[in-house]
mmCIF file of C-alpha atoms in Angstrom:
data_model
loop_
_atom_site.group_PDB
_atom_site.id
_atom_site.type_symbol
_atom_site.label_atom_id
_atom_site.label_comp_id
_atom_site.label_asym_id
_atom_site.label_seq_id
_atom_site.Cartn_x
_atom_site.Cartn_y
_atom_site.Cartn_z
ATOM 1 C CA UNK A 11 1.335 62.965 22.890
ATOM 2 C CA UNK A 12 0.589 62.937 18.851
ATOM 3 C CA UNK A 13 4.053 61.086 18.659
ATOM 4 C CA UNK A 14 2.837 58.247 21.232
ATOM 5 C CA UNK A 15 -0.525 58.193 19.523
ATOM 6 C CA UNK A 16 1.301 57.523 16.049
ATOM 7 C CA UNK A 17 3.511 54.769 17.467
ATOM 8 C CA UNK A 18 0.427 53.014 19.338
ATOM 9 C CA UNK A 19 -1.321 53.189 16.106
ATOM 10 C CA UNK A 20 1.711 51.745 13.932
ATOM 11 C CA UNK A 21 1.909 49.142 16.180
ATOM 12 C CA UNK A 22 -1.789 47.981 16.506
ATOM 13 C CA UNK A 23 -2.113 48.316 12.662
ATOM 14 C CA UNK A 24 1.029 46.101 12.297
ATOM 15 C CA UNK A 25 -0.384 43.568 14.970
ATOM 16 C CA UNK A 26 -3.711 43.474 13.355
ATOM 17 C CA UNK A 27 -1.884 42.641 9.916
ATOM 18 C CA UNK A 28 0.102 39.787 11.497
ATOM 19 C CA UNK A 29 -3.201 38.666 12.657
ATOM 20 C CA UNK A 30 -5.161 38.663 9.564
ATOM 21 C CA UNK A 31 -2.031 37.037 8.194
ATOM 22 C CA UNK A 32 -1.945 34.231 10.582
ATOM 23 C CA UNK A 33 -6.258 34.010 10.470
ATOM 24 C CA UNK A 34 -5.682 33.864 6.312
ATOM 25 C CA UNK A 35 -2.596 30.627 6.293
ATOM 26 C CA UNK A 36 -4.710 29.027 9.035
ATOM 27 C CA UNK A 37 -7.739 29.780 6.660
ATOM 28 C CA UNK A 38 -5.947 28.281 3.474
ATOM 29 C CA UNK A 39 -4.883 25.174 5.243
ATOM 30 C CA UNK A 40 -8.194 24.712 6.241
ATOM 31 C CA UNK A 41 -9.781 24.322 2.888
ATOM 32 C CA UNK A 42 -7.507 22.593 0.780
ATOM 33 C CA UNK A 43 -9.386 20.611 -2.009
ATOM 34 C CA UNK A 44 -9.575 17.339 -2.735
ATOM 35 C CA UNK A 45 -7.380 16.736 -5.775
ATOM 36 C CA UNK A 46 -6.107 13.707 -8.051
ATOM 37 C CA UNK A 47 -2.886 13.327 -10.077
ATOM 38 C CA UNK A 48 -2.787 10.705 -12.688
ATOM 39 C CA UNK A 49 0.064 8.748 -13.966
ATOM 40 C CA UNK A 50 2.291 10.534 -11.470
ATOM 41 C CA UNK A 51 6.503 9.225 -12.405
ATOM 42 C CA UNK A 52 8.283 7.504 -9.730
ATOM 43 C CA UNK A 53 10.773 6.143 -11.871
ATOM 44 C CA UNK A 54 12.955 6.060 -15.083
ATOM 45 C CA UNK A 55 10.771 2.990 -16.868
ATOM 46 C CA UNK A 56 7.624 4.109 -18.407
ATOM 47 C CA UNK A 57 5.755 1.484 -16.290
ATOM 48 C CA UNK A 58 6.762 3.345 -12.965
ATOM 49 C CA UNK A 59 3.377 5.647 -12.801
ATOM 50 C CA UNK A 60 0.967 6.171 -9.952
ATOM 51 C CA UNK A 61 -2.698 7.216 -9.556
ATOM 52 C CA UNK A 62 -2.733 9.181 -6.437
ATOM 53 C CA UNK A 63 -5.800 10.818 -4.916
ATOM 54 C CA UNK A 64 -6.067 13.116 -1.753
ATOM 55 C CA UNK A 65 -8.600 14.226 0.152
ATOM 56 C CA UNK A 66 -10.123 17.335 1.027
ATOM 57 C CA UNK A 67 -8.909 18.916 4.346
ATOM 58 C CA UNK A 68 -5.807 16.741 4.306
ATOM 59 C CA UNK A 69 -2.683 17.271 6.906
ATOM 60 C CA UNK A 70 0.702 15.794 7.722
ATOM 61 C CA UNK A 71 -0.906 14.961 10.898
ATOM 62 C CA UNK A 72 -3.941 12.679 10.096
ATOM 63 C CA UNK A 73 -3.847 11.894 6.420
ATOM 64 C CA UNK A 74 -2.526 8.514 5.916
ATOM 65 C CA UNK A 75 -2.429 6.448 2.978
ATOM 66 C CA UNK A 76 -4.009 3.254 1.287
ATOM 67 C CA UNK A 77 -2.117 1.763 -1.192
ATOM 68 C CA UNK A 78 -3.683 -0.071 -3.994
ATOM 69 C CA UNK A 79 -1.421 -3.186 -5.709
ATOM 70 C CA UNK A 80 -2.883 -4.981 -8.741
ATOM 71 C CA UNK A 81 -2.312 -8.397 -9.800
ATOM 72 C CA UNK A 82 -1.099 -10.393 -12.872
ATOM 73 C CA UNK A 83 0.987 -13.221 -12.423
ATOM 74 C CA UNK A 84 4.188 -10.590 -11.921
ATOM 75 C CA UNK A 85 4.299 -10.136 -16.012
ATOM 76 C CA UNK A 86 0.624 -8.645 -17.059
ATOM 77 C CA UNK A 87 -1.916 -6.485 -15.324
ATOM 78 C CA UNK A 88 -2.496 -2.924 -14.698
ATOM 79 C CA UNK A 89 -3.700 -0.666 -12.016
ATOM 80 C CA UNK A 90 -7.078 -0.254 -13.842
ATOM 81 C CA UNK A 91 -8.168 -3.677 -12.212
ATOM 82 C CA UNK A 92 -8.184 -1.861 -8.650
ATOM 83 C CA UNK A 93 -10.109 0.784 -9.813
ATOM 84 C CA UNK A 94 -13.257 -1.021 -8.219
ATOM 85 C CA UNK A 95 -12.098 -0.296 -4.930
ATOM 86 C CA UNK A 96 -11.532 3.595 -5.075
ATOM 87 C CA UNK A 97 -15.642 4.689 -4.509
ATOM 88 C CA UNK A 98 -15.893 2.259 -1.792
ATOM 89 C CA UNK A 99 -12.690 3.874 -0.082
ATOM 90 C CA UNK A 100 -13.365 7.262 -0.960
ATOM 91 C CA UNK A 101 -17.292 6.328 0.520
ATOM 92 C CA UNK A 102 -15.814 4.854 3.851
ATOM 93 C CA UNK A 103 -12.594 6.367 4.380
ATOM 94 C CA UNK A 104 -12.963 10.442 3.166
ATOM 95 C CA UNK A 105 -9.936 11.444 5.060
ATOM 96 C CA UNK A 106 -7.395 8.781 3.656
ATOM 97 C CA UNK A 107 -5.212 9.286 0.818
ATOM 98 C CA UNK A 108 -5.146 6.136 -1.537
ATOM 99 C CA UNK A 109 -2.500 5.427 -4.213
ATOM 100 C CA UNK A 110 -2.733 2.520 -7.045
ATOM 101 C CA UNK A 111 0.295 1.647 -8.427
ATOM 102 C CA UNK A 112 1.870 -0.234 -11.351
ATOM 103 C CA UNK A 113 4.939 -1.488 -11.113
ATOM 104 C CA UNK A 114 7.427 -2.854 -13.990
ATOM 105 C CA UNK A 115 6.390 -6.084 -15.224
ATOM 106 C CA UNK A 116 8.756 -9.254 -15.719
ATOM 107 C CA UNK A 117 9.960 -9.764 -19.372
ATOM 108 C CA UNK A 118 13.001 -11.588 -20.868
ATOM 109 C CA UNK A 119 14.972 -8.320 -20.026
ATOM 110 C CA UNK A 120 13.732 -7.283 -16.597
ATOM 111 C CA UNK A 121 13.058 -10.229 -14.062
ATOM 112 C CA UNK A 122 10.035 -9.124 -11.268
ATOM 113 C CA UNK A 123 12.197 -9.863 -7.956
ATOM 114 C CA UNK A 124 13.512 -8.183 -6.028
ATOM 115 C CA UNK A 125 12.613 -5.470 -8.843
ATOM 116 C CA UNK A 126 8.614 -5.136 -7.853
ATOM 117 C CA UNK A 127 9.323 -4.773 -4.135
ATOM 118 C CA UNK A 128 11.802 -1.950 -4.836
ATOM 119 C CA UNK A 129 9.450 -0.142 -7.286
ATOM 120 C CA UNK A 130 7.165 -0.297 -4.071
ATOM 121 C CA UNK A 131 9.836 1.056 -2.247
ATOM 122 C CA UNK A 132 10.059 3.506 -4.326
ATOM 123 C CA UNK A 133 6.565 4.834 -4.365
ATOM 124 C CA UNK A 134 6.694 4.870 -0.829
ATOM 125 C CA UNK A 135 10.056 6.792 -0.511
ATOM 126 C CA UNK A 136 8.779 9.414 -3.117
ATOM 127 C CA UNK A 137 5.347 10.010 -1.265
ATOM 128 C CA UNK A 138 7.399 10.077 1.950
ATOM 129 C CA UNK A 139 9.912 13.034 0.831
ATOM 130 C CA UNK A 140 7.049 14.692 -0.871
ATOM 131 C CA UNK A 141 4.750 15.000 2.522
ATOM 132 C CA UNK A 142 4.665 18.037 3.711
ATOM 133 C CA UNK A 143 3.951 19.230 0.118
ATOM 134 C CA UNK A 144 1.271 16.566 -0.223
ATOM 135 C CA UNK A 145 -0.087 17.460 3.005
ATOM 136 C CA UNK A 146 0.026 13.443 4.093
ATOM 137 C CA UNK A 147 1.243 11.269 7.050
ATOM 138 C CA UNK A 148 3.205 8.737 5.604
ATOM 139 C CA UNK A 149 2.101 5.859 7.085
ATOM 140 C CA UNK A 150 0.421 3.036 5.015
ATOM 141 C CA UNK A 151 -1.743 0.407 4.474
ATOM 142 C CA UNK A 152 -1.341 -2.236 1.519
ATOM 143 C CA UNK A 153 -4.405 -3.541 -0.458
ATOM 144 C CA UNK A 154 -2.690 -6.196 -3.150
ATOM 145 C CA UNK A 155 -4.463 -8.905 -5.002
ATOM 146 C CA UNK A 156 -3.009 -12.234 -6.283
ATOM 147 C CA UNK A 157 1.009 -10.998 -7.456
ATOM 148 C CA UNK A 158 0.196 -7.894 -6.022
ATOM 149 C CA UNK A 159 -0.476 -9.290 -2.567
ATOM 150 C CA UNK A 160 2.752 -11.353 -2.565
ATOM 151 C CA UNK A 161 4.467 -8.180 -3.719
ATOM 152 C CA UNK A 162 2.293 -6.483 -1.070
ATOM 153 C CA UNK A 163 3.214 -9.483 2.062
ATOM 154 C CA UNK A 164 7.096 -9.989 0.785
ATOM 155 C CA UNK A 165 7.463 -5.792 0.872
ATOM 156 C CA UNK A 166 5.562 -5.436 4.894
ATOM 157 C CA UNK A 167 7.713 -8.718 5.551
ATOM 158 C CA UNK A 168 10.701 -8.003 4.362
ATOM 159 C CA UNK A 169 11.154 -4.845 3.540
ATOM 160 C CA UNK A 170 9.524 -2.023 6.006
ATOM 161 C CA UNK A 171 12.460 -1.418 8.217
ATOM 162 C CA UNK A 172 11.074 1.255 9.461
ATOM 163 C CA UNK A 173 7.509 0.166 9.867
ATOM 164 C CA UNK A 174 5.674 2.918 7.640
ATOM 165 C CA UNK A 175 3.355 -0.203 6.759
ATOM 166 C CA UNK A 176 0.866 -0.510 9.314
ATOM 167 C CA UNK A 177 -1.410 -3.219 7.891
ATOM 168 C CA UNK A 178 -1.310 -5.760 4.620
ATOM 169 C CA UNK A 179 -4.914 -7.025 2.336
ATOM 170 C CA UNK A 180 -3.768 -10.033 1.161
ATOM 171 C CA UNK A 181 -6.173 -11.423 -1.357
ATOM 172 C CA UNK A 182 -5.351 -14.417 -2.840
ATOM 173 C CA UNK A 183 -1.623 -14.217 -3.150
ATOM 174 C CA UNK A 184 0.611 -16.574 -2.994
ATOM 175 C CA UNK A 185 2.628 -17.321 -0.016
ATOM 176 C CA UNK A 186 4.483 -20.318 -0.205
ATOM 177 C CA UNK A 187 6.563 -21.168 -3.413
ATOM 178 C CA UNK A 188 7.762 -24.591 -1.232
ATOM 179 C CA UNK A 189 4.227 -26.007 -1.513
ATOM 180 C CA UNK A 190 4.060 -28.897 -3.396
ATOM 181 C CA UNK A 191 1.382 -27.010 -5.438
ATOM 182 C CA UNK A 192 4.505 -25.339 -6.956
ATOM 183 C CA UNK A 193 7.788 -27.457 -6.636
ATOM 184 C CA UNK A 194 5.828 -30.694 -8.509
ATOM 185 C CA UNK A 195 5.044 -28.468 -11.087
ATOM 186 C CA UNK A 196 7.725 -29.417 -13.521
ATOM 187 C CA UNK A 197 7.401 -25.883 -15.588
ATOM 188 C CA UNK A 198 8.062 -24.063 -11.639
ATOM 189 C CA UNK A 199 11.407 -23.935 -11.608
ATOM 190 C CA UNK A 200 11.867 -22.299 -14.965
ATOM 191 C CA UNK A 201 9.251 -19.715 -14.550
ATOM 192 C CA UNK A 202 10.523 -19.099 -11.331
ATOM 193 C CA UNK A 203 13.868 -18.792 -12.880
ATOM 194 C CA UNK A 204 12.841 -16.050 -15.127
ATOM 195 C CA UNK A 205 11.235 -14.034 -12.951
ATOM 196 C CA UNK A 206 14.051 -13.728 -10.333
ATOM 197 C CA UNK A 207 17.611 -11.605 -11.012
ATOM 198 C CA UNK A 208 19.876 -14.013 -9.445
ATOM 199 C CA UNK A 209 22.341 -11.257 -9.440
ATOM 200 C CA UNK A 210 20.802 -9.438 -6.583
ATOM 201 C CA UNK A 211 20.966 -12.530 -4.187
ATOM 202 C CA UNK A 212 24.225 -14.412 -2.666
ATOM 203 C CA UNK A 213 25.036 -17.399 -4.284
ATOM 204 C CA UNK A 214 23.040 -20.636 -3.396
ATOM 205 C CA UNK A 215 20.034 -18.767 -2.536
ATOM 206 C CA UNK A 216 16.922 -20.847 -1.992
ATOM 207 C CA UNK A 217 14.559 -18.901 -4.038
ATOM 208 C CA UNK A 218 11.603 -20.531 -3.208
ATOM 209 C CA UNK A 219 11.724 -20.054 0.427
ATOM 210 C CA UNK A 220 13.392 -16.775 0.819
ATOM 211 C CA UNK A 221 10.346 -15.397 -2.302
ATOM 212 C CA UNK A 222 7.901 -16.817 0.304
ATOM 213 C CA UNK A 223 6.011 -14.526 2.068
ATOM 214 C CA UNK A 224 4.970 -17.448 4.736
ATOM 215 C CA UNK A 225 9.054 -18.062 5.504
ATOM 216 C CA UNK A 226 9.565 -14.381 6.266
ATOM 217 C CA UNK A 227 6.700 -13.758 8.528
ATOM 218 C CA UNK A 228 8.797 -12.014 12.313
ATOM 219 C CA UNK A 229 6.779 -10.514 15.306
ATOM 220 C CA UNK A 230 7.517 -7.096 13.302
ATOM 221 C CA UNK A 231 4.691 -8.063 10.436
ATOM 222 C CA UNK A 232 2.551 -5.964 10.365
ATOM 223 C CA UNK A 233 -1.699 -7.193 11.029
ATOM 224 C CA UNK A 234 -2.344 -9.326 7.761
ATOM 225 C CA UNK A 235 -5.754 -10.056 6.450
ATOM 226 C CA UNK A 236 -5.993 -13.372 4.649
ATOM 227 C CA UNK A 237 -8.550 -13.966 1.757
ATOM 228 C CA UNK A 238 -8.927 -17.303 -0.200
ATOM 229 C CA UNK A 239 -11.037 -19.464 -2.445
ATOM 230 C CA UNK A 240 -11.197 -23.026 -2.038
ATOM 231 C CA UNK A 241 -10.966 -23.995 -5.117
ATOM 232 C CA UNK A 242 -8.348 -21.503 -6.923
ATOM 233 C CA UNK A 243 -6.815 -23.181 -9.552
ATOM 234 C CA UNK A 244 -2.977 -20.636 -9.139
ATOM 235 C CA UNK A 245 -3.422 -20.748 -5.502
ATOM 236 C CA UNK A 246 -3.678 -23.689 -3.373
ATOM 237 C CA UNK A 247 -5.564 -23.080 -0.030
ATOM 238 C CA UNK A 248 -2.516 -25.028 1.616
ATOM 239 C CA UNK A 249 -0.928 -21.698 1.058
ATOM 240 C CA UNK A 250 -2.775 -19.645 3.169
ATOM 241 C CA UNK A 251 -2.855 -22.290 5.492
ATOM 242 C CA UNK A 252 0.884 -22.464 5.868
ATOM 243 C CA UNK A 253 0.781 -17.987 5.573
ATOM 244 C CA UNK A 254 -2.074 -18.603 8.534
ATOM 245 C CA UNK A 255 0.366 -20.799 10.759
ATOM 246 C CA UNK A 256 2.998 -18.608 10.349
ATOM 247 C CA UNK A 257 0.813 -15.516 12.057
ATOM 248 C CA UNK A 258 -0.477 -17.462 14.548
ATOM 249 C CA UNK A 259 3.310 -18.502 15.751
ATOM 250 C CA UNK A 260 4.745 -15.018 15.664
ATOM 251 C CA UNK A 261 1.473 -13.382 17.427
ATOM 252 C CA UNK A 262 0.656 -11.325 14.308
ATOM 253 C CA UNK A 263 -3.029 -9.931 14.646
ATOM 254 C CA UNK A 264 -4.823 -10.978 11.210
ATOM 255 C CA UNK A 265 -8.130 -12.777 10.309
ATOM 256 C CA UNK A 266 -8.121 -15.617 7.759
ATOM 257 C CA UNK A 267 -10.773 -16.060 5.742
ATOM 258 C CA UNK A 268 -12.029 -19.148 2.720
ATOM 259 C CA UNK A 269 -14.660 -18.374 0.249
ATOM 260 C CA UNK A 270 -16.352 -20.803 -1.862
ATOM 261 C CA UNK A 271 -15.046 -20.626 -5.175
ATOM 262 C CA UNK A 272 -11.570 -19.479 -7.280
ATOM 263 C CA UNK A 273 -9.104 -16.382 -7.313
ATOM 264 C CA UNK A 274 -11.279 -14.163 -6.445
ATOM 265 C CA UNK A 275 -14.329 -14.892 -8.438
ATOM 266 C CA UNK A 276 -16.140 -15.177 -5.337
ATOM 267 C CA UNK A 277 -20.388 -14.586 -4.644
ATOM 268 C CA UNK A 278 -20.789 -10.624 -4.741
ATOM 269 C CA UNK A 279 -21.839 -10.945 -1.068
ATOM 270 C CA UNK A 280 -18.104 -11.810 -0.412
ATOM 271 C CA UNK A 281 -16.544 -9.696 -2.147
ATOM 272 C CA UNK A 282 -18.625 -7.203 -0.142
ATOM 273 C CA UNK A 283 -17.148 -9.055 3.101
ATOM 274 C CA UNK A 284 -13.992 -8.831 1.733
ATOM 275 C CA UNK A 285 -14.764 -4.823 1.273
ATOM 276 C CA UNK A 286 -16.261 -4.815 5.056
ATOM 277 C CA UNK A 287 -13.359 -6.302 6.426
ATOM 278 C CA UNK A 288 -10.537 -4.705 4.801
ATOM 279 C CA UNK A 289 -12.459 -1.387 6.087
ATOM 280 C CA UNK A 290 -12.500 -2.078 9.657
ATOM 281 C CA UNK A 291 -8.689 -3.161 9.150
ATOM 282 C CA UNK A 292 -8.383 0.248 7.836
ATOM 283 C CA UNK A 293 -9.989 1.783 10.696
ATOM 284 C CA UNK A 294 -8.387 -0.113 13.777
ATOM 285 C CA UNK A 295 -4.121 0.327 12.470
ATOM 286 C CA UNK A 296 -4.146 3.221 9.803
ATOM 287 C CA UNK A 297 -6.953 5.167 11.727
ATOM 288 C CA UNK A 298 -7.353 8.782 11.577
ATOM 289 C CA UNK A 299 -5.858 10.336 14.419
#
């Protein structure tokens, strides 16, 4: 009888331990913290960093991720200018992860395409291995202004063969190199010939088309949101026109929408619209599950 009493009490100490065990992980993953790594390495080149911030409470099954791609003309610009955004997203979207990137910028010795859309690639490769350590879903939404729209719009269009992109901001960037806005320019063709590695594409490539967001637009893009100015001096309107066509033809949801004024430097009740919008974007195809 003492034997059996000693076994039954083994055993229901053991279970209880199990318990407590299981009760304390379920506990810990319950309260992870909100943290932030700065200037996280994705790459080799010094430029290659990331800001990355996660939420409180954050899983592999609900914690997506809002990436954040700055501008600059492809050569200049830094992921300080998309700073703004983080309060509002942190404000409106608490469970979302949000990353802002730089990428490596064009120079005499490093040309920007396809380079930038791979250095996206990479960021999204390395936050995809790293997710269960992360604690994040890796699916994504893009946020890019001016080059960092086009780099945003050319990587959802182009290259997202597995559709981890769920959604593109396009503010202001530029969508068709074709547009007479660009080819009768008569310094175009040189820029764009510094800014592409001719190595990486077959011979006879038509740059300007295949570089052009608004020529690689398929019924696998993912919901685009369109911002302009009409009167931007880098970006003709024509271009989100033409970007605007090209969604309507291949029955990609996406809004379009014209502000009064430049690139960007738009009344601070549209930028709030812009803000609002990109929000509910956020909320409809990179919801929280």
């Amino acid at each position: 009888m003492k034997k059996i009493l000693v076994i039954v009490l083994f055993f229901g100490i053991q279970f209880s331990f199990v318990s407590c065990s299981k009760d304390s992980d379920s506990i810990n993953e319950q309260i992870l913290m909100a943290e932030t790594f700065m200037n996280v390495s994705y790459g080799s080149n010094a430029q290659q960093k990331y800001d990355l911030y996660l939420p409180a409470d954050r899983s592999t099954e609900k914690t997506k991720v809002i990436v954040l791609v700055h501008g600059g003309g492809w050569v200049e610009g830094d992921k300080a200018e998309m700073e703004f955004f983080i309060p509002y997203i942190k404000l409106r979207h608490p469970n979302h992860a949000i990353v802002n990137i730089n990428y490596v910028l064009a120079d005499a010795n490093t040309p920007a395409f396809p380079n930038q859309f791979l250095n996206l690639d990479a960021v999204i490769n390395k936050l995809t291995t790293e997710k269960n350590e992360l604690n994040i879903l890796p699916q994504f939404g893009l946020i890019g202004v001016s080059a960092g729209a086009h780099i945003s719009l050319m990587y959802d269009y182009a290259y997202d063969p597995d559709d981890q992109v769920k959604m593109v901001g396009d503010i202001v960037g530029p969508s068709d190199f074709t547009d007479p806005f660009y080819s009768e320019n008569p310094a175009f063709p040189a820029y764009m010939a510094a800014l592409v590695d001719e190595s990486a594409y077959p011979t006879g490539t038509d740059y300007a088309t295949v570089l052009s967001p608004a020529f690689r637009v398929s019924n696998a893009s993912s919901p685009t949101l369109l911002f302009y100015g009409n009167a931007d001096p880098l970006v003709p309107l024509s271009n989100a026109t033409t970007l605007n066509s090209k969604l309507n033809n291949a029955g990609i949801d996406h809004n379009f929408t014209v502000y009064n004024g430049g690139h960007g430097d738009w009344a601070p009740n549209d930028i709030e619209d812009v803000k609002a919008q990109l929000s509910a974007f956020v909320d409809t195809y990179l919801g929280v599950n």
